[in-house]
mmCIF file of C-alpha atoms in Angstrom:
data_model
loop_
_atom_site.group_PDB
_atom_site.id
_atom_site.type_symbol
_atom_site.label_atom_id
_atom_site.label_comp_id
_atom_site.label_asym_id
_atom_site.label_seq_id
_atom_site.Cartn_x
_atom_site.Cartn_y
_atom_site.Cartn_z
ATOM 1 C CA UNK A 1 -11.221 11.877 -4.672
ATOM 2 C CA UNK A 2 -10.045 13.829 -7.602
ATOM 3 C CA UNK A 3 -6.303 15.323 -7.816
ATOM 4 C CA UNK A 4 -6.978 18.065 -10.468
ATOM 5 C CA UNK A 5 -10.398 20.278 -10.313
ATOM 6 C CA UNK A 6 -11.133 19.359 -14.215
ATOM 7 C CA UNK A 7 -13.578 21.667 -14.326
ATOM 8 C CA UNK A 8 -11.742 24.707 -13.368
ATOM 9 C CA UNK A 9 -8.726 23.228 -15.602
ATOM 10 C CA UNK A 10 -10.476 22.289 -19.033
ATOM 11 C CA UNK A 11 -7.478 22.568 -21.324
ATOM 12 C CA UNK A 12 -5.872 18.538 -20.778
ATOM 13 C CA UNK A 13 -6.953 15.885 -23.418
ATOM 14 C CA UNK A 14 -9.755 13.173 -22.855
ATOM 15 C CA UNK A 15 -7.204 10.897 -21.552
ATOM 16 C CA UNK A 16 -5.350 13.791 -18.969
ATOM 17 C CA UNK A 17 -9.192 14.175 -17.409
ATOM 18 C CA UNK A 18 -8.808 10.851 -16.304
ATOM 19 C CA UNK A 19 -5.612 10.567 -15.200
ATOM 20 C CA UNK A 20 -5.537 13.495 -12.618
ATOM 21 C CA UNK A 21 -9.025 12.301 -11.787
ATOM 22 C CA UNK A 22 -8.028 9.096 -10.995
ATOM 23 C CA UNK A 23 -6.941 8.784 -7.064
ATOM 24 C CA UNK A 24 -2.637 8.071 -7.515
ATOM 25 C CA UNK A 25 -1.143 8.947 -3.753
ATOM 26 C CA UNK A 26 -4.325 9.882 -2.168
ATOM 27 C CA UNK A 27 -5.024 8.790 1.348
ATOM 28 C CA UNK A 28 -7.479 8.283 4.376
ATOM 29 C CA UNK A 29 -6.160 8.736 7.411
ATOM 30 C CA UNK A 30 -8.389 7.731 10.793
ATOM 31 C CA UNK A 31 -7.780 6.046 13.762
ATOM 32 C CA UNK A 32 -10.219 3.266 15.126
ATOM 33 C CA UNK A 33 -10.069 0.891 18.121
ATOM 34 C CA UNK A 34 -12.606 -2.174 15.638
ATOM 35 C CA UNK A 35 -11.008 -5.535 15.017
ATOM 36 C CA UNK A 36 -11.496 -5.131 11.772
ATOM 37 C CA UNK A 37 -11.724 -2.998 8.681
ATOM 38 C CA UNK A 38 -13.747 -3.001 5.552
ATOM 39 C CA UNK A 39 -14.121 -0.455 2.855
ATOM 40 C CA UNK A 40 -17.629 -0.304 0.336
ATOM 41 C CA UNK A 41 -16.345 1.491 -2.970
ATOM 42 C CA UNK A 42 -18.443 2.557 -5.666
ATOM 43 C CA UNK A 43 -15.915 3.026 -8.376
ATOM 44 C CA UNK A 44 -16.618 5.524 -11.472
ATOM 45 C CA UNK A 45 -13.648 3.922 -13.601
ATOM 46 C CA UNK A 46 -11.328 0.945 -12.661
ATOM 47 C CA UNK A 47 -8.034 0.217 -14.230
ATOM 48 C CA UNK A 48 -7.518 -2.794 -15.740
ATOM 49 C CA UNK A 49 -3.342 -2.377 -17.010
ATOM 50 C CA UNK A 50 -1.565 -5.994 -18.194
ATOM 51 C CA UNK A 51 1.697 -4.695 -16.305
ATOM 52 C CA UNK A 52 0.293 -3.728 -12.890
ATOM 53 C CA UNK A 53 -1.144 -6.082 -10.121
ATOM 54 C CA UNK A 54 -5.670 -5.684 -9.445
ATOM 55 C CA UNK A 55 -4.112 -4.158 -5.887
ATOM 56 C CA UNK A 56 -2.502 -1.152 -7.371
ATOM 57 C CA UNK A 57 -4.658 -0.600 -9.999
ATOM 58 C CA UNK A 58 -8.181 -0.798 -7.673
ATOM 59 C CA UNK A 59 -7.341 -2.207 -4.831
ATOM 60 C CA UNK A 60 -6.274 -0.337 -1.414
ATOM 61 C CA UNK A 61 -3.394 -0.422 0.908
ATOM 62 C CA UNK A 62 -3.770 -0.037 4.562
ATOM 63 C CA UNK A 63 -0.721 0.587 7.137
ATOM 64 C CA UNK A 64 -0.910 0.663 10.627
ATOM 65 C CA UNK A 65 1.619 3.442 13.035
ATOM 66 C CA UNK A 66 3.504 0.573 14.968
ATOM 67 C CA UNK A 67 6.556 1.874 17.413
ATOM 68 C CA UNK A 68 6.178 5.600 14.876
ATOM 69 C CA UNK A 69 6.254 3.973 12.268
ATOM 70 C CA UNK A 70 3.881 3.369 9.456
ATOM 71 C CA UNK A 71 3.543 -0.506 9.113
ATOM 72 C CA UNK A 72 2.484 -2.935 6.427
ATOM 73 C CA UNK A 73 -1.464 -4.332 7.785
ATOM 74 C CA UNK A 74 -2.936 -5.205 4.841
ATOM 75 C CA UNK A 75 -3.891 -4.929 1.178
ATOM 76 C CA UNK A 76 -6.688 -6.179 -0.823
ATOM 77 C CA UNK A 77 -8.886 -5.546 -4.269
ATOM 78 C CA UNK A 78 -11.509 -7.051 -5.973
ATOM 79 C CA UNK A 79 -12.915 -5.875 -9.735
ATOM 80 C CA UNK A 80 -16.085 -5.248 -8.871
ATOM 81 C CA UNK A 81 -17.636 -1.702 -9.707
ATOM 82 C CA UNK A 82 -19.865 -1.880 -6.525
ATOM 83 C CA UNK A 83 -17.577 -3.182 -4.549
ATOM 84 C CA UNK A 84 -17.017 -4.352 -0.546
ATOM 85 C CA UNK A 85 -13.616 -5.760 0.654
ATOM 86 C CA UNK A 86 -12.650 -6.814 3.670
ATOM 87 C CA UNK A 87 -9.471 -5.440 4.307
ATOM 88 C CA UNK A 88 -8.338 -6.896 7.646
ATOM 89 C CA UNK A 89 -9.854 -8.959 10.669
ATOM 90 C CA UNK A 90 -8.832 -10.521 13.979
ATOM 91 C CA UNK A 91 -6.644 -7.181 15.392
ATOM 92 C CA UNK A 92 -7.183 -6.069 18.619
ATOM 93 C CA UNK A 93 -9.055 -3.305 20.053
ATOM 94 C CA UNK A 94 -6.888 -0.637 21.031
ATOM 95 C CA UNK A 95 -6.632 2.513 19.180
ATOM 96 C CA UNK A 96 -4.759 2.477 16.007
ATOM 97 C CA UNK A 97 -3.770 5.215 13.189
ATOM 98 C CA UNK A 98 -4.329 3.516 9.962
ATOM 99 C CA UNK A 99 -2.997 5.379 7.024
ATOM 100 C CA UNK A 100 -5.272 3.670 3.952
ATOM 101 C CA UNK A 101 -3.778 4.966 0.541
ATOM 102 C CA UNK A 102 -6.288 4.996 -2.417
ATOM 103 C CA UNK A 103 -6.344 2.746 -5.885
ATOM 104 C CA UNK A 104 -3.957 4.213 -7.916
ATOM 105 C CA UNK A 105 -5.657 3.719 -11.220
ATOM 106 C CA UNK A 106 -9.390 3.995 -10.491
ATOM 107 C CA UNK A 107 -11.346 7.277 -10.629
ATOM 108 C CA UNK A 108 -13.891 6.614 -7.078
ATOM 109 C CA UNK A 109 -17.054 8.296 -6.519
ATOM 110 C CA UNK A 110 -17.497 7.126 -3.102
ATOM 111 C CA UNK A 111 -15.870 5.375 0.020
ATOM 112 C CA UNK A 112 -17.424 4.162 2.989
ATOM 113 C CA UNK A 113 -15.070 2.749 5.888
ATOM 114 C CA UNK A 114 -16.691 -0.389 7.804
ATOM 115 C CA UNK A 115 -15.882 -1.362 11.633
ATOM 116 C CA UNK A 116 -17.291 -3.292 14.773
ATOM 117 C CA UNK A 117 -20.363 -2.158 15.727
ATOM 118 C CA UNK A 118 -19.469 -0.788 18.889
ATOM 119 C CA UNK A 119 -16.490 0.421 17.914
ATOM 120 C CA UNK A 120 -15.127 3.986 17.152
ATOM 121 C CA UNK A 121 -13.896 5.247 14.204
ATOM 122 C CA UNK A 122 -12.152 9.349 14.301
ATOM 123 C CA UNK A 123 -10.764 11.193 11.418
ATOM 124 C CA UNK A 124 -7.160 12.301 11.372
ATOM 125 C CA UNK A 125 -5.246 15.309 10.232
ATOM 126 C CA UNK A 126 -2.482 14.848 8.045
ATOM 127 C CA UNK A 127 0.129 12.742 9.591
ATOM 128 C CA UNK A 128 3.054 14.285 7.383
ATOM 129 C CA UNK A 129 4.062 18.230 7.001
ATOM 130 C CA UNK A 130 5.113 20.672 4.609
ATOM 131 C CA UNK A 131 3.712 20.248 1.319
ATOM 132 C CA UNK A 132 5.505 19.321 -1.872
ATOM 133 C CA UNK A 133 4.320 18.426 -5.084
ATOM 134 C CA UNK A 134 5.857 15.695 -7.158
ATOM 135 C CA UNK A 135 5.048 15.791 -10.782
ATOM 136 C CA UNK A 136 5.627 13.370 -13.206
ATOM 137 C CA UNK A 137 4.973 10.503 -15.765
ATOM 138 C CA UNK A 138 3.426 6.488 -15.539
ATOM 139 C CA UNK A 139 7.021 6.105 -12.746
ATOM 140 C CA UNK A 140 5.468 8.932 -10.187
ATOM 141 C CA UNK A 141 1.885 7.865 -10.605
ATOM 142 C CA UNK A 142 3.330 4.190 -9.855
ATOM 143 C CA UNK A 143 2.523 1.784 -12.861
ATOM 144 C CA UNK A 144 3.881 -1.642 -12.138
ATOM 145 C CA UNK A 145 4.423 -0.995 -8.439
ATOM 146 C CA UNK A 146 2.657 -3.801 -6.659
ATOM 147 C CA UNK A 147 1.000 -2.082 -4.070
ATOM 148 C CA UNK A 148 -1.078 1.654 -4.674
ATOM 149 C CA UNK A 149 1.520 2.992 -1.196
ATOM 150 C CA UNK A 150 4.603 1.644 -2.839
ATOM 151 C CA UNK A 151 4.951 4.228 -5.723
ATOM 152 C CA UNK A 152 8.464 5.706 -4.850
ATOM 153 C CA UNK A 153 7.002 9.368 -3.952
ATOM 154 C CA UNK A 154 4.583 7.351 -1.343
ATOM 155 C CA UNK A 155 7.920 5.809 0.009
ATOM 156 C CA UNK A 156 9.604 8.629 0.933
ATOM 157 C CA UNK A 157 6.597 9.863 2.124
ATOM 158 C CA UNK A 158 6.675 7.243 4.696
ATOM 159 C CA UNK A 159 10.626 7.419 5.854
ATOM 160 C CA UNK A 160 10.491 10.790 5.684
ATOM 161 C CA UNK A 161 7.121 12.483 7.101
ATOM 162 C CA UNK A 162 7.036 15.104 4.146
ATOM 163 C CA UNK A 163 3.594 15.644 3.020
ATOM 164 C CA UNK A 164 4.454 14.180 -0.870
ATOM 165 C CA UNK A 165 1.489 15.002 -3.153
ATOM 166 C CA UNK A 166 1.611 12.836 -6.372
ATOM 167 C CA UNK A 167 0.732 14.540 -9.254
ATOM 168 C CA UNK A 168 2.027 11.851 -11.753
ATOM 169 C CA UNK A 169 0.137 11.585 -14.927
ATOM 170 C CA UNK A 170 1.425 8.322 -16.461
ATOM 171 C CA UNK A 171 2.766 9.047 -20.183
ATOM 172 C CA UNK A 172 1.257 12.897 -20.103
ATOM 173 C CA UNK A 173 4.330 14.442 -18.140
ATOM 174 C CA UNK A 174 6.113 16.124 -21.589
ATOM 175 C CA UNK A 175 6.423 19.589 -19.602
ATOM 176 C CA UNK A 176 2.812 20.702 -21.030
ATOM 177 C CA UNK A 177 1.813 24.426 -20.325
ATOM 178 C CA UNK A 178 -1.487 22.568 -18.908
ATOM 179 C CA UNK A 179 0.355 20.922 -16.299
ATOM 180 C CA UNK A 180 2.382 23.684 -15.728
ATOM 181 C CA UNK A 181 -0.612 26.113 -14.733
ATOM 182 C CA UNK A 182 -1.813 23.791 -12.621
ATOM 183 C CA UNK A 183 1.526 23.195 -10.619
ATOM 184 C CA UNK A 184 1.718 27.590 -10.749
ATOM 185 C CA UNK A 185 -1.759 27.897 -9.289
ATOM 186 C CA UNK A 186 -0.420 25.488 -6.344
ATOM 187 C CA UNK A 187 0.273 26.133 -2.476
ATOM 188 C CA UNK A 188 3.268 24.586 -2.268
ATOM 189 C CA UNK A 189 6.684 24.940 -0.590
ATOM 190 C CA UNK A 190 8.931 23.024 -2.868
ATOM 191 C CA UNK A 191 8.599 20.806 -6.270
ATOM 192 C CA UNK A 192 10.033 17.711 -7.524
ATOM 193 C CA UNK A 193 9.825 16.896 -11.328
ATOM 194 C CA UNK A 194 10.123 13.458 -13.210
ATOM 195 C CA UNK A 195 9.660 15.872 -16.043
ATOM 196 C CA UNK A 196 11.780 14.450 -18.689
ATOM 197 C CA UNK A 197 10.669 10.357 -18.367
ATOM 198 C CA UNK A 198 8.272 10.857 -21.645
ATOM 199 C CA UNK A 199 9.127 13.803 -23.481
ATOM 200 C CA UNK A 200 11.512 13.207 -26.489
ATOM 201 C CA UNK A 201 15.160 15.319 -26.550
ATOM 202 C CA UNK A 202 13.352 17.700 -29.013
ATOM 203 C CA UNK A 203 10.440 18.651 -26.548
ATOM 204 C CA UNK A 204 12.471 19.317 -23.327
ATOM 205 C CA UNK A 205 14.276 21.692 -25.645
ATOM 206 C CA UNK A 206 11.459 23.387 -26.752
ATOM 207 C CA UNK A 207 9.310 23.315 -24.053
ATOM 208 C CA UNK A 208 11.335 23.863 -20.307
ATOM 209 C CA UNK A 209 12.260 27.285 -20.406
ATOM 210 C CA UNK A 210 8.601 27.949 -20.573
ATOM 211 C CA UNK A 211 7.166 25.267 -17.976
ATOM 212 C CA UNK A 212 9.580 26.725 -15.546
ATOM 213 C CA UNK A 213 8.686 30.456 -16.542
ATOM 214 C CA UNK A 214 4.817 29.561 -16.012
ATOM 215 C CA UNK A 215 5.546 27.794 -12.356
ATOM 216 C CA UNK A 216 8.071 31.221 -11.202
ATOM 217 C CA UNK A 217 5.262 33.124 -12.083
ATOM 218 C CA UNK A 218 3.973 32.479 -8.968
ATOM 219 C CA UNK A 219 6.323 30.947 -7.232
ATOM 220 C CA UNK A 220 9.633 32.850 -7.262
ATOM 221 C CA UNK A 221 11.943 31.391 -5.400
ATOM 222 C CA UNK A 222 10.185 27.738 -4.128
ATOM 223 C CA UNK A 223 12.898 24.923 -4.886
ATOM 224 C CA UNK A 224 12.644 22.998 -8.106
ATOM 225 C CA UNK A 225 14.254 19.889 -7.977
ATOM 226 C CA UNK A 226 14.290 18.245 -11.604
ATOM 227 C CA UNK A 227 15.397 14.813 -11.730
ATOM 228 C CA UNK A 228 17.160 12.865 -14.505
ATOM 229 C CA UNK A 229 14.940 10.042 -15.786
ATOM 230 C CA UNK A 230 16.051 6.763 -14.962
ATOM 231 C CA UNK A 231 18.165 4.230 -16.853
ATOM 232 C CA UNK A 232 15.225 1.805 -18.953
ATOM 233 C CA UNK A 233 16.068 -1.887 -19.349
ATOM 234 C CA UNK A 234 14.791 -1.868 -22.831
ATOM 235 C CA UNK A 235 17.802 -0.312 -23.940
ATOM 236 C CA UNK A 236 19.948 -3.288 -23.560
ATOM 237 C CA UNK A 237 19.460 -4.505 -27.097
ATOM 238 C CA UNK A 238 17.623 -2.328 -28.703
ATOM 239 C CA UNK A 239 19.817 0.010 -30.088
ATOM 240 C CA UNK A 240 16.958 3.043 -31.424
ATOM 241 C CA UNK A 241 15.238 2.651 -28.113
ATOM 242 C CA UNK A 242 19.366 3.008 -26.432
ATOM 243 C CA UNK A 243 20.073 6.474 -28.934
ATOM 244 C CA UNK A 244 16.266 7.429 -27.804
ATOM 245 C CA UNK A 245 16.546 7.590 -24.244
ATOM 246 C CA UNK A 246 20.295 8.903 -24.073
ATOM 247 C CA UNK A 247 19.554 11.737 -25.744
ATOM 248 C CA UNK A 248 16.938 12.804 -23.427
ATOM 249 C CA UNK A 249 19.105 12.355 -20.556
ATOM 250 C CA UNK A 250 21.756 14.235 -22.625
ATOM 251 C CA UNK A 251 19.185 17.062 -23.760
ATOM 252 C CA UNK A 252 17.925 17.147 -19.625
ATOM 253 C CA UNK A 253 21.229 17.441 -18.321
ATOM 254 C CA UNK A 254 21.770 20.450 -20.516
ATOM 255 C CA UNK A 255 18.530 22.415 -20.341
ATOM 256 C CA UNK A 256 18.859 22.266 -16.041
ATOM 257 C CA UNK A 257 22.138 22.887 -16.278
ATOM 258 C CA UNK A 258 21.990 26.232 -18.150
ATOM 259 C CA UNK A 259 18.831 26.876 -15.729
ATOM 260 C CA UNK A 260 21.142 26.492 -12.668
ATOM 261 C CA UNK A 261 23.152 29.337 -13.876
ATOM 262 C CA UNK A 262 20.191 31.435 -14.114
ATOM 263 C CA UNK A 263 18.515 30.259 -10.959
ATOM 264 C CA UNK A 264 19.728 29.289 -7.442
ATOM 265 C CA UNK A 265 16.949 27.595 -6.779
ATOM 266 C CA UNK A 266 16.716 25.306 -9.093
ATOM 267 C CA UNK A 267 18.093 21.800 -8.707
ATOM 268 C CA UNK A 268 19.432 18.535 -10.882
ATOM 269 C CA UNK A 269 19.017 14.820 -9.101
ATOM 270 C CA UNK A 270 21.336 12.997 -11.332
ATOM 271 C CA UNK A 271 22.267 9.859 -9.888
ATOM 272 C CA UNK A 272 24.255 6.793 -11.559
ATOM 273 C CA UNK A 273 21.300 4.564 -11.564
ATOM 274 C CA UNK A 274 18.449 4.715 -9.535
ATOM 275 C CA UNK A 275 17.263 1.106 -9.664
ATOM 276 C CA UNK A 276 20.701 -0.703 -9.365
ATOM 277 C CA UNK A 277 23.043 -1.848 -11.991
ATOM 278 C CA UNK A 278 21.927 -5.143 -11.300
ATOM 279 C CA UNK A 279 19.078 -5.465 -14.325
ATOM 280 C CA UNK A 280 16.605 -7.138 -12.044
ATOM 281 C CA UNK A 281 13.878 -4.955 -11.770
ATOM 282 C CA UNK A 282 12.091 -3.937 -14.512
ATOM 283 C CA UNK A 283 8.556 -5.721 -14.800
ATOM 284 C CA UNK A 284 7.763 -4.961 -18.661
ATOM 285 C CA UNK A 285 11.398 -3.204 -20.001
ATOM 286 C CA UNK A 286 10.060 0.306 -18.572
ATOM 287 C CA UNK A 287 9.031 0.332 -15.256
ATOM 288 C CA UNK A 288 10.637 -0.590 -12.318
ATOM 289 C CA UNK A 289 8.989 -3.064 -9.742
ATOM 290 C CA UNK A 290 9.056 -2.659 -6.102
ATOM 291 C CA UNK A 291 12.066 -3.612 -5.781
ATOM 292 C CA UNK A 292 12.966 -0.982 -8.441
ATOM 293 C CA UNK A 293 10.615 1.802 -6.634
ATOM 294 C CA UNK A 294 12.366 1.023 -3.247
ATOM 295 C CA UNK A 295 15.992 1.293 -4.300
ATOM 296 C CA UNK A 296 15.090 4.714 -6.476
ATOM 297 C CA UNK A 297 13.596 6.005 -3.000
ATOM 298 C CA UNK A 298 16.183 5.493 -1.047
ATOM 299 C CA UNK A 299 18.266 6.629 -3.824
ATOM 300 C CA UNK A 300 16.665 9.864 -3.655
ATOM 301 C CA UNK A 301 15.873 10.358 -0.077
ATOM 302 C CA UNK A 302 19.161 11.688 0.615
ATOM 303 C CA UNK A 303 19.734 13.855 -2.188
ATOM 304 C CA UNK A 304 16.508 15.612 -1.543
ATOM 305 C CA UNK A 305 16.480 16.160 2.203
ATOM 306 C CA UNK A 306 20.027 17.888 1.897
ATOM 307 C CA UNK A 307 18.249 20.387 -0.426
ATOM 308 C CA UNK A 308 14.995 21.028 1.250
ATOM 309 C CA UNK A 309 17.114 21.474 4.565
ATOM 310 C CA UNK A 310 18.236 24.835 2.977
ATOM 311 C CA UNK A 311 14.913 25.707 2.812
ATOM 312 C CA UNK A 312 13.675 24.719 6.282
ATOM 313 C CA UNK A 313 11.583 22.029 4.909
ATOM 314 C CA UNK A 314 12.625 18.845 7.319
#
């Protein structure tokens, strides 16, 4: 349940291994007709973060397709390295699709689905199409999000039926030649970067002329939508954290920009404020909560099914 093949990429840090290792935005899908289901995880590294709820962290979120929709059924974690949950009880025993998103901060060896005894369990194709890759820092991979499905990427997933694969690599996105072969060697058929959430003003100037040369390499003419980083609470006082952030925003803004004219198929999200300009949801002065995730993906939804239209991708 790795994202990254670490052995075929060797060139990240210690701490990279583990993060694209660890199972952000992956997802079982299977339908079943038992009144109940449990999962048995044997877990090769669990998170344990201060700002981030035991349920996104190494705990699992299940939804159920109710009316075509993917509904809410149940979430549930428990730190235990050997470890059996039971997720949900009492349903009935028709057929359901149950889309059951992984811990988003727990590397997992193995996964074993319980049920009734006389009841069936299938696996599923992929309920979403197209594929796009999101990639990105701690915001993409979902730290603080209470829930492992309610990363905003997982979101729009949802509302939208694009196949969104999260390739966030909380504080490791800084536009890394690393990352950047890995996104080039990709099938894809359009990208979306958080790209400039943890690099400083001095590193997306250095450094994203040559990300985005390694990624055309082999992908010409795919869409790459960049998106600004969002507005941090911990800039309200703080006056060196305010100067800090602006100029990245400033330094983003530019180095797109000047890629744009180069480029048609390159793309700046550059909203107002994703999160509100209410300065209610940020859980630790960085990350958003849920509340936060949900307004920045319905922030973005729009903005980013008007470009992959052009592109067929709906």
């Amino acid at each position: 349940y790795h994202r990254v093949d670490t052995s075929r990429y060797r060139d990240f840090t210690p701490n990279q291994n583990i993060l694209v290792t660890e199972a952000a935005g992956l997802a079982l899908c299977f339908k079943t007709n038992s009144s109940r289901i449990s999962v048995h995880t044997y877990f090769h590294s669990m998170g344990n973060g201060a700002n981030m709820t035991g349920i996104n962290q190494y705990g699992y979120d299940l939804y159920i397709k109710k009316n075509k929709e993917w509904l809410y059924a149940a979430s549930k974690a428990k730190y235990e390295k050997d470890n059996l949950l039971s997720l949900i009880s009492n349903m009935d025993t028709s057929q359901k699709e149950c889309l059951l998103y992984l811990p988003a901060f727990s590397v997992i060896d193995s996964i074993k689905i319980g049920i009734d005894e006389q009841a069936d369990i299938e696996s599923l194709p992929n309920p979403f199409r197209h594929r796009i890759i999101i990639f990105g820092s701690s915001f993409t991979h979902g730290t603080s999000a209470n829930r492992s499905g309610m990363s905003y990427p997982l979101m729009v997933e949802r509302d939208t039926g694009l196949y969104i694969m999260n390739l966030g690599v909380s504080g490791n996105s800084k536009l890394q030649q690393s990352f950047a072969r890995v996104l080039a060697d990709a099938d894809a058929d359009a990208f979306i970067f958080d790209a400039f959430s943890n690099p400083s003003a001095k590193e997306i100037e250095e450094r994203f002329d040559s990300f985005v040369k390694t990624i055309r390499e082999s992908h010409p003419t795919t869409p790459l939508i960049f998106m600004q980083t969002i507005y941090r609470e911990e800039r309200n006082f703080d006056k060196r954290a305010d100067r800090y952030e602006q100029d990245k925003m400033d330094m983003a803004e530019k180095v797109v920009k000047e890629a744009m004219k180069r480029d048609k198929n390159i793309y700046f999200i550059n909203p107002k404020n994703y999160t509100g300009d209410d300065h209610v949801t940020s859980t630790d002065g960085i990350h958003p909560s849920a509340l936060g995730y949900y307004r920045w993906a319905k922030t973005i939804e729009p903005l980013l099914l008007t470009i992959l239209k052009k592109y067929r991708i709906e």
